[in-house]
Tab-separated table of C-alpha atoms and ligand atoms in Angstrom:
chain	number	residue	atom	x	y	z
E	1	MET	CA	-29.243	15.523	47.388
E	2	LEU	CA	-27.624	12.561	45.674
E	3	VAL	CA	-24.212	13.424	44.262
E	4	ASN	CA	-23.690	11.249	41.234
E	5	ARG	CA	-19.903	11.631	41.167
E	6	LYS	CA	-18.195	8.702	39.481
E	7	VAL	CA	-15.072	8.383	41.579
E	8	LEU	CA	-12.493	5.931	40.268
E	9	THR	CA	-10.327	4.488	43.032
E	10	LEU	CA	-6.733	3.350	42.451
E	11	ASP	CA	-7.894	-0.259	42.690
E	12	GLU	CA	-10.666	0.311	40.128
E	13	PHE	CA	-8.287	2.176	37.825
E	14	THR	CA	-5.595	-0.526	37.882
E	15	ILE	CA	-8.223	-3.222	37.302
E	16	GLN	CA	-9.650	-1.161	34.414
E	17	GLN	CA	-6.134	-0.939	32.944
E	18	LEU	CA	-5.763	-4.681	33.441
E	19	ARG	CA	-9.003	-5.385	31.544
E	20	SER	CA	-7.587	-3.589	28.499
E	21	PHE	CA	-4.639	-6.033	28.507
E	22	PRO	CA	-6.337	-9.489	28.470
E	23	HIS	CA	-2.992	-11.286	28.592
E	24	ALA	CA	-1.704	-9.306	31.577
E	25	THR	CA	-1.277	-11.317	34.754
E	26	GLY	CA	-2.359	-8.515	37.074
E	27	GLU	CA	0.955	-8.637	38.944
E	28	LEU	CA	1.830	-5.024	38.232
E	29	SER	CA	-1.656	-3.889	39.267
E	30	ASN	CA	-1.259	-5.830	42.519
E	31	LEU	CA	2.169	-4.315	43.136
E	32	LEU	CA	0.872	-0.771	42.623
E	33	ARG	CA	-2.038	-1.436	44.962
E	34	ASP	CA	0.406	-2.826	47.549
E	35	ILE	CA	2.416	0.401	47.364
E	36	GLY	CA	-0.811	2.393	47.715
E	37	LEU	CA	-1.649	0.443	50.880
E	38	ALA	CA	1.784	1.121	52.399
E	39	ALA	CA	1.417	4.802	51.482
E	40	LYS	CA	-1.918	5.020	53.308
E	41	ARG	CA	-0.299	3.599	56.435
E	42	VAL	CA	2.640	6.021	56.164
E	43	ASN	CA	0.208	8.882	55.617
E	44	VAL	CA	-1.482	8.188	58.960
E	45	GLU	CA	1.834	8.564	60.789
E	46	VAL	CA	2.975	11.578	58.742
E	47	ASN	CA	-0.275	13.360	59.553
E	48	LYS	CA	0.158	12.889	63.290
E	49	ALA	CA	3.941	13.267	63.352
E	50	GLY	CA	3.539	16.425	65.417
E	51	LEU	CA	1.392	14.715	68.019
E	52	VAL	CA	3.252	11.621	69.024
E	53	ASP	CA	6.798	10.823	69.839
E	54	ILE	CA	7.570	9.853	66.277
E	55	LEU	CA	9.242	13.161	65.549
E	56	GLY	CA	12.900	13.718	65.734
E	57	ASP	CA	15.888	11.574	65.035
E	58	ALA	CA	15.618	7.868	65.615
E	59	GLY	CA	19.169	8.023	66.842
E	60	ALA	CA	20.291	5.855	63.965
E	61	VAL	CA	22.266	6.787	60.890
E	62	ASN	CA	21.407	5.266	57.480
E	63	VAL	CA	23.767	3.901	54.841
E	64	GLN	CA	24.089	7.433	53.527
E	65	GLY	CA	25.459	8.578	56.859
E	66	GLU	CA	22.340	10.732	57.364
E	67	ASP	CA	20.415	11.029	60.640
E	68	VAL	CA	17.437	8.724	60.322
E	69	LYS	CA	14.068	10.049	61.498
E	70	LYS	CA	11.680	7.512	62.988
E	71	LEU	CA	9.281	8.031	60.054
E	72	ASP	CA	12.006	6.919	57.614
E	73	ILE	CA	12.248	3.610	59.443
E	74	PHE	CA	8.483	3.269	59.661
E	75	ALA	CA	7.959	4.031	55.959
E	76	ASN	CA	10.689	1.592	54.956
E	77	SER	CA	9.182	-1.177	57.078
E	78	GLN	CA	5.705	-0.581	55.636
E	79	LEU	CA	6.940	-0.875	52.040
E	80	VAL	CA	9.092	-3.937	52.741
E	81	GLY	CA	6.167	-5.477	54.605
E	82	VAL	CA	3.477	-5.136	51.925
E	83	LEU	CA	5.840	-6.074	49.080
E	84	SER	CA	7.333	-9.127	50.819
E	85	HIS	CA	3.866	-10.420	51.763
E	86	GLY	CA	2.430	-9.687	48.322
E	87	ILE	CA	2.616	-11.877	45.224
E	88	SER	CA	4.145	-9.376	42.816
E	89	CYS	CA	7.680	-8.580	43.960
E	90	ALA	CA	10.811	-10.745	44.173
E	91	GLY	CA	12.843	-8.255	46.166
E	92	ILE	CA	13.540	-4.586	46.905
E	93	GLY	CA	16.284	-1.992	47.108
E	94	SER	CA	15.823	0.917	49.511
E	95	GLU	CA	17.668	4.109	50.394
E	96	GLU	CA	17.444	2.977	54.008
E	97	LEU	CA	19.104	-0.426	53.427
E	98	LYS	CA	22.729	-0.956	52.441
E	99	GLU	CA	21.996	-4.090	50.408
E	100	ILE	CA	19.038	-5.381	48.408
E	101	VAL	CA	16.460	-7.515	50.222
E	102	VAL	CA	15.783	-10.786	48.395
E	103	PHE	CA	12.394	-12.127	49.528
E	104	ASP	CA	13.436	-15.685	48.548
E	105	ASP	CA	10.258	-17.609	49.202
E	106	GLU	CA	8.398	-19.825	46.746
E	107	VAL	CA	5.761	-17.226	45.809
E	108	SER	CA	8.078	-14.187	45.680
E	109	ASN	CA	10.631	-16.083	43.583
E	110	GLN	CA	7.889	-16.604	40.977
E	111	SER	CA	7.267	-12.811	40.831
E	112	LYS	CA	8.489	-11.071	37.712
E	113	TYR	CA	9.082	-7.639	39.258
E	114	ILE	CA	11.516	-5.992	41.627
E	115	CYS	CA	11.052	-2.578	43.254
E	116	LEU	CA	13.448	0.219	44.240
E	117	PHE	CA	12.327	3.026	46.536
E	118	ASP	CA	13.222	5.955	48.712
E	119	PRO	CA	10.701	5.367	51.498
E	120	LEU	CA	10.622	8.938	52.763
E	121	ASP	CA	12.444	11.580	50.751
E	122	GLY	CA	12.942	15.005	52.299
E	123	SER	CA	12.836	13.585	55.804
E	124	GLY	CA	14.863	16.539	57.042
E	125	ASN	CA	11.616	18.501	56.622
E	126	ILE	CA	9.518	16.202	58.829
E	127	ASP	CA	9.978	18.308	61.960
E	128	VAL	CA	9.021	21.549	60.214
E	129	ASN	CA	5.864	20.270	58.544
E	130	VAL	CA	7.035	20.621	54.945
E	131	SER	CA	5.726	18.184	52.290
E	132	ILE	CA	7.731	14.961	52.024
E	133	GLY	CA	7.374	11.937	49.792
E	134	THR	CA	7.923	8.320	48.820
E	135	ILE	CA	9.538	7.529	45.444
E	136	PHE	CA	9.489	4.144	43.690
E	137	GLY	CA	10.483	2.434	40.473
E	138	VAL	CA	9.433	-1.031	39.221
E	139	TYR	CA	11.492	-3.246	36.895
E	140	ARG	CA	10.935	-6.606	35.268
E	141	ARG	CA	13.595	-8.907	36.735
E	142	VAL	CA	16.342	-10.118	34.348
E	143	SER	CA	17.160	-13.196	36.473
E	144	PRO	CA	15.108	-16.364	35.818
E	145	LYS	CA	11.708	-16.639	37.527
E	146	GLY	CA	11.500	-19.379	40.150
E	147	GLN	CA	14.868	-18.406	41.629
E	148	PRO	CA	15.761	-15.647	44.110
E	149	CYS	CA	16.320	-12.269	42.475
E	150	THR	CA	19.892	-11.008	42.198
E	151	LYS	CA	21.765	-7.678	42.303
E	152	LYS	CA	21.703	-7.575	38.486
E	153	ASP	CA	17.919	-7.184	38.630
E	154	PHE	CA	18.435	-3.849	40.412
E	155	LEU	CA	21.314	-2.447	38.338
E	156	GLN	CA	19.261	-1.865	35.196
E	157	PRO	CA	19.110	1.426	33.268
E	158	GLY	CA	16.035	3.492	34.122
E	159	ILE	CA	14.641	3.027	30.616
E	160	ASN	CA	13.809	-0.543	31.669
E	161	GLN	CA	11.281	0.600	34.282
E	162	VAL	CA	7.771	-0.726	33.679
E	163	ALA	CA	6.276	1.738	36.174
E	164	ALA	CA	7.471	4.537	38.438
E	165	GLY	CA	5.784	6.903	40.825
E	166	TYR	CA	5.737	8.871	44.012
E	167	ILE	CA	3.464	9.700	46.914
E	168	ILE	CA	3.499	13.300	48.174
E	169	TYR	CA	2.354	13.843	51.753
E	170	GLY	CA	1.344	17.492	51.490
E	171	SER	CA	-1.784	19.667	51.699
E	172	SER	CA	-3.388	16.505	50.407
E	173	THR	CA	-1.817	13.090	49.942
E	174	MET	CA	-1.386	12.132	46.309
E	175	MET	CA	-0.048	9.082	44.546
E	176	VAL	CA	1.222	9.766	41.025
E	177	TYR	CA	2.486	6.941	38.857
E	178	ALA	CA	3.498	6.392	35.268
E	179	THR	CA	3.451	3.394	33.001
E	180	ARG	CA	4.304	3.724	29.325
E	181	ARG	CA	0.623	4.432	28.769
E	182	GLY	CA	0.618	7.657	30.746
E	183	VAL	CA	0.948	9.472	34.051
E	184	ASN	CA	-2.039	9.607	36.389
E	185	GLY	CA	-2.552	11.152	39.824
E	186	PHE	CA	-4.711	9.865	42.663
E	187	THR	CA	-5.691	11.975	45.662
E	188	LEU	CA	-6.395	10.261	48.963
E	189	ASP	CA	-10.039	10.717	49.925
E	190	PRO	CA	-10.048	10.401	53.746
E	191	SER	CA	-13.808	9.851	53.777
E	192	ILE	CA	-13.396	6.459	52.090
E	193	GLY	CA	-9.671	5.870	52.756
E	194	GLU	CA	-8.965	5.370	49.058
E	195	PHE	CA	-6.735	7.028	46.472
E	196	THR	CA	-9.124	8.412	43.863
E	197	LEU	CA	-8.289	9.457	40.309
E	198	SER	CA	-7.902	13.239	40.315
E	199	HIS	CA	-5.261	14.063	37.667
E	200	VAL	CA	-5.827	12.207	34.407
E	201	ASN	CA	-3.010	11.809	31.869
E	202	ILE	CA	-0.680	14.411	33.402
E	203	LYS	CA	1.437	16.276	30.849
E	204	CYS	CA	4.406	18.459	31.765
E	205	PRO	CA	4.026	21.847	29.987
E	206	ALA	CA	6.782	22.300	27.376
E	207	GLU	CA	7.366	25.811	28.685
E	208	GLY	CA	7.643	26.932	32.286
E	209	ARG	CA	8.670	29.930	34.379
E	210	ILE	CA	9.732	28.210	37.599
E	211	TYR	CA	13.324	27.252	38.261
E	212	SER	CA	14.262	25.258	41.351
E	213	VAL	CA	17.853	25.135	42.611
E	214	ASN	CA	19.731	25.643	45.873
E	215	HIS	CA	21.309	29.070	45.413
E	216	GLY	CA	23.456	28.418	48.446
E	217	ASN	CA	25.662	26.236	46.241
E	218	PHE	CA	25.750	28.701	43.321
E	219	PHE	CA	29.499	29.313	43.332
E	220	GLN	CA	30.167	25.558	43.347
E	221	TYR	CA	28.250	24.936	40.113
E	222	SER	CA	29.808	24.629	36.640
E	223	ASP	CA	30.047	27.763	34.475
E	224	GLY	CA	27.283	26.531	32.194
E	225	VAL	CA	24.863	25.993	35.099
E	226	LYS	CA	25.783	29.352	36.619
E	227	LYS	CA	25.164	31.112	33.291
E	228	TYR	CA	21.800	29.373	32.900
E	229	ILE	CA	20.726	30.425	36.409
E	230	ASP	CA	21.914	33.949	35.643
E	231	ALA	CA	19.806	33.954	32.458
E	232	CYS	CA	16.761	32.760	34.435
E	233	GLN	CA	17.156	35.731	36.766
E	234	LYS	CA	17.339	38.155	33.820
E	235	LYS	CA	14.210	36.883	32.038
E	236	THR	CA	11.669	39.593	31.325
E	237	LYS	CA	8.138	39.520	30.002
E	238	ALA	CA	9.539	40.269	26.566
E	239	SER	CA	11.891	37.270	26.761
E	240	GLY	CA	9.376	34.733	28.025
E	241	GLY	CA	9.714	35.621	31.699
E	242	PRO	CA	9.842	36.762	34.332
E	243	TYR	CA	10.851	33.503	35.985
E	244	THR	CA	10.270	32.733	39.637
E	245	GLN	CA	12.565	30.705	41.880
E	246	ARG	CA	10.919	28.063	44.018
E	247	TYR	CA	12.945	25.597	46.116
E	248	ILE	CA	11.317	23.652	48.952
E	249	GLY	CA	14.257	21.385	49.739
E	250	SER	CA	12.024	18.357	49.274
E	251	MET	CA	12.510	16.968	45.785
E	252	VAL	CA	9.118	15.241	45.606
E	253	ALA	CA	7.373	18.550	46.308
E	254	ASP	CA	9.554	20.601	43.942
E	255	VAL	CA	9.380	18.140	41.059
E	256	HIS	CA	5.629	17.525	41.521
E	257	ARG	CA	4.909	21.258	41.308
E	258	ASN	CA	7.083	21.677	38.207
E	259	LEU	CA	5.538	18.584	36.574
E	260	ILE	CA	2.061	20.092	36.932
E	261	LYS	CA	2.837	23.788	36.325
E	262	GLY	CA	5.946	23.569	34.155
E	263	GLY	CA	9.445	24.366	35.357
E	264	ILE	CA	12.925	22.984	35.858
E	265	PHE	CA	14.476	21.363	38.932
E	266	MET	CA	18.247	21.210	39.227
E	267	TYR	CA	20.544	19.432	41.632
E	268	PRO	CA	23.874	19.936	39.812
E	269	ALA	CA	27.295	18.571	40.635
E	270	THR	CA	29.147	20.806	43.098
E	271	LEU	CA	32.807	21.052	44.136
E	272	GLU	CA	31.881	19.199	47.347
E	273	ARG	CA	29.666	16.664	45.563
E	274	PRO	CA	31.178	16.097	42.080
E	275	ASN	CA	28.669	13.272	41.470
E	276	GLY	CA	25.731	15.283	42.768
E	277	LYS	CA	23.657	14.463	45.852
E	278	LEU	CA	20.584	12.661	44.519
E	279	ARG	CA	20.531	8.891	44.040
E	280	LEU	CA	20.176	7.487	40.555
E	281	LEU	CA	18.230	4.287	41.189
E	282	TYR	CA	15.436	5.289	43.553
E	283	GLU	CA	15.197	9.077	43.221
E	284	CYS	CA	16.280	10.180	39.756
E	285	ASN	CA	15.285	7.212	37.581
E	286	PRO	CA	11.646	7.114	38.773
E	287	PHE	CA	11.193	10.858	38.257
E	288	ALA	CA	12.999	10.742	34.904
E	289	PHE	CA	10.621	8.007	33.722
E	290	ILE	CA	7.589	9.980	34.888
E	291	ALA	CA	8.874	13.209	33.307
E	292	GLU	CA	9.543	11.597	29.919
E	293	VAL	CA	6.139	9.874	29.791
E	294	ALA	CA	4.625	13.286	30.624
E	295	GLY	CA	6.585	14.978	27.796
E	296	GLY	CA	9.430	16.429	29.860
E	297	LYS	CA	13.152	15.604	29.968
E	298	ALA	CA	15.708	14.502	32.565
E	299	THR	CA	19.511	14.459	32.235
E	300	ASP	CA	22.677	14.480	34.304
E	301	GLY	CA	23.779	17.555	32.357
E	302	ASN	CA	25.141	15.466	29.520
E	303	ARG	CA	23.321	12.122	29.313
E	304	ARG	CA	19.673	11.144	29.444
E	305	ILE	CA	19.139	9.847	32.997
E	306	LEU	CA	17.265	6.774	31.754
E	307	ASP	CA	20.265	5.703	29.640
E	308	ILE	CA	22.758	5.584	32.514
E	309	GLU	CA	23.985	2.036	33.228
E	310	PRO	CA	24.123	1.787	37.046
E	311	THR	CA	27.118	0.187	38.756
E	312	GLU	CA	26.156	0.641	42.415
E	313	LEU	CA	22.880	0.506	44.349
E	314	HIS	CA	23.331	3.915	46.021
E	315	GLN	CA	25.231	5.786	43.343
E	316	ARG	CA	24.550	9.489	42.982
E	317	THR	CA	24.114	11.636	39.885
E	318	PRO	CA	23.793	15.301	38.984
E	319	PHE	CA	20.104	15.796	38.145
E	320	PHE	CA	18.187	18.162	35.871
E	321	ILE	CA	14.492	17.535	35.157
E	322	GLY	CA	11.532	19.462	33.793
E	323	SER	CA	9.856	21.192	30.881
E	324	SER	CA	11.418	20.190	27.563
E	325	SER	CA	11.986	23.758	26.346
E	326	MET	CA	13.698	24.806	29.595
E	327	MET	CA	15.846	21.657	29.561
E	328	ASP	CA	16.893	22.458	25.979
E	329	ASP	CA	17.845	26.010	27.030
E	330	LEU	CA	19.909	24.657	29.933
E	331	GLN	CA	21.704	22.225	27.613
E	332	LEU	CA	22.735	25.094	25.307
E	333	TYR	CA	24.460	26.868	28.215
E	334	ILE	CA	26.140	23.655	29.393
E	335	ASN	CA	27.346	22.795	25.873
E	336	GLU	CA	28.710	26.302	25.312
E	337	ASN	CA	30.777	26.338	28.533
W	401	P6P	P1	19.912	20.536	49.675
W	401	P6P	C1	16.232	15.910	50.654
W	401	P6P	O1	17.262	15.611	51.605
W	401	P6P	C2	16.859	15.769	49.267
W	401	P6P	O2	17.346	14.489	49.098
W	401	P6P	C3	15.839	16.138	48.202
W	401	P6P	O3	14.543	15.787	48.532
W	401	P6P	C4	16.015	17.634	48.076
W	401	P6P	O4	15.643	18.136	46.803
W	401	P6P	C5	17.517	17.811	48.315
W	401	P6P	O5	17.925	16.709	49.128
W	401	P6P	C6	17.810	19.104	49.024
W	401	P6P	O6	19.213	19.148	49.189
W	401	P6P	O7	21.390	20.254	49.603
W	401	P6P	O8	19.502	21.613	48.694
W	401	P6P	O9	19.375	20.798	51.056
């Protein structure tokens, strides 16, 4: 029986988007397709991580002082590889690399975009088969085209992103990305080896009943955050609950679930980490961009994440993201304490 299922691949979708902007150069479409290619290569290794000696620590330690798993290194090299050999990126910043990488060749210097990414977030979960992910954000460079990109290109507020997205390597492998026109999700179809459009124009529900936070740090949180968490636990059907607590320990998985179902994810400042744990440039900014395009909100507890002017490549920030109504509730507790 012929199945007449019109499947739109990532390539077809980006080209379709390009056709609706006659003056577009196609560079952003190329860059997104490059990231999709790297993700497919990472996916192959993630899926067999339990079978080959790619598990376990690579013996190295990254700029964050964290044990680096071999898959982190592999994912980083795949992204640097496709972007440096493409025609759409002048340079990158990565969680795995202390400094930016300026591609500085004639073609790359003509590119108008730079890219920041966390090549494999949640890598501590690799050995226990929990979903992990890649996170990326794309900016228009502020330095002149034709010259090598500079650090200033990477220290832009998140509101300047032209696109942001993530790949989640889970029960299926999905690439979700946002431009100002919307958020769309593509599920990898192994039968054709292509990301295919599966979640059109994703919107984050204004209300949600899922709250995600590490309760192990509860007594280190601010009074306002503690009182909000306490209120979540006391929600009843009559007061818009009951809420459920879900925390995977892999931000891509937690935030993806809350984006689709509604909910709030929190990684607050703690006594041990007064600036929070999560990185502004390549973890929080991309998700904040995605959340806002989808109708949600993202703050550091006081400021809109996308408004923060970065000063360092690997700076951290407290992070709250999710359904607009839940974020407004949280802000009331923070403001009152
Ligand atoms: P904790 C993974 O290491 C990560 O960066 C995020 O993906 C995740 O949400 C967070 O850290 C978990 O941190 O301190 O709760 O284990």
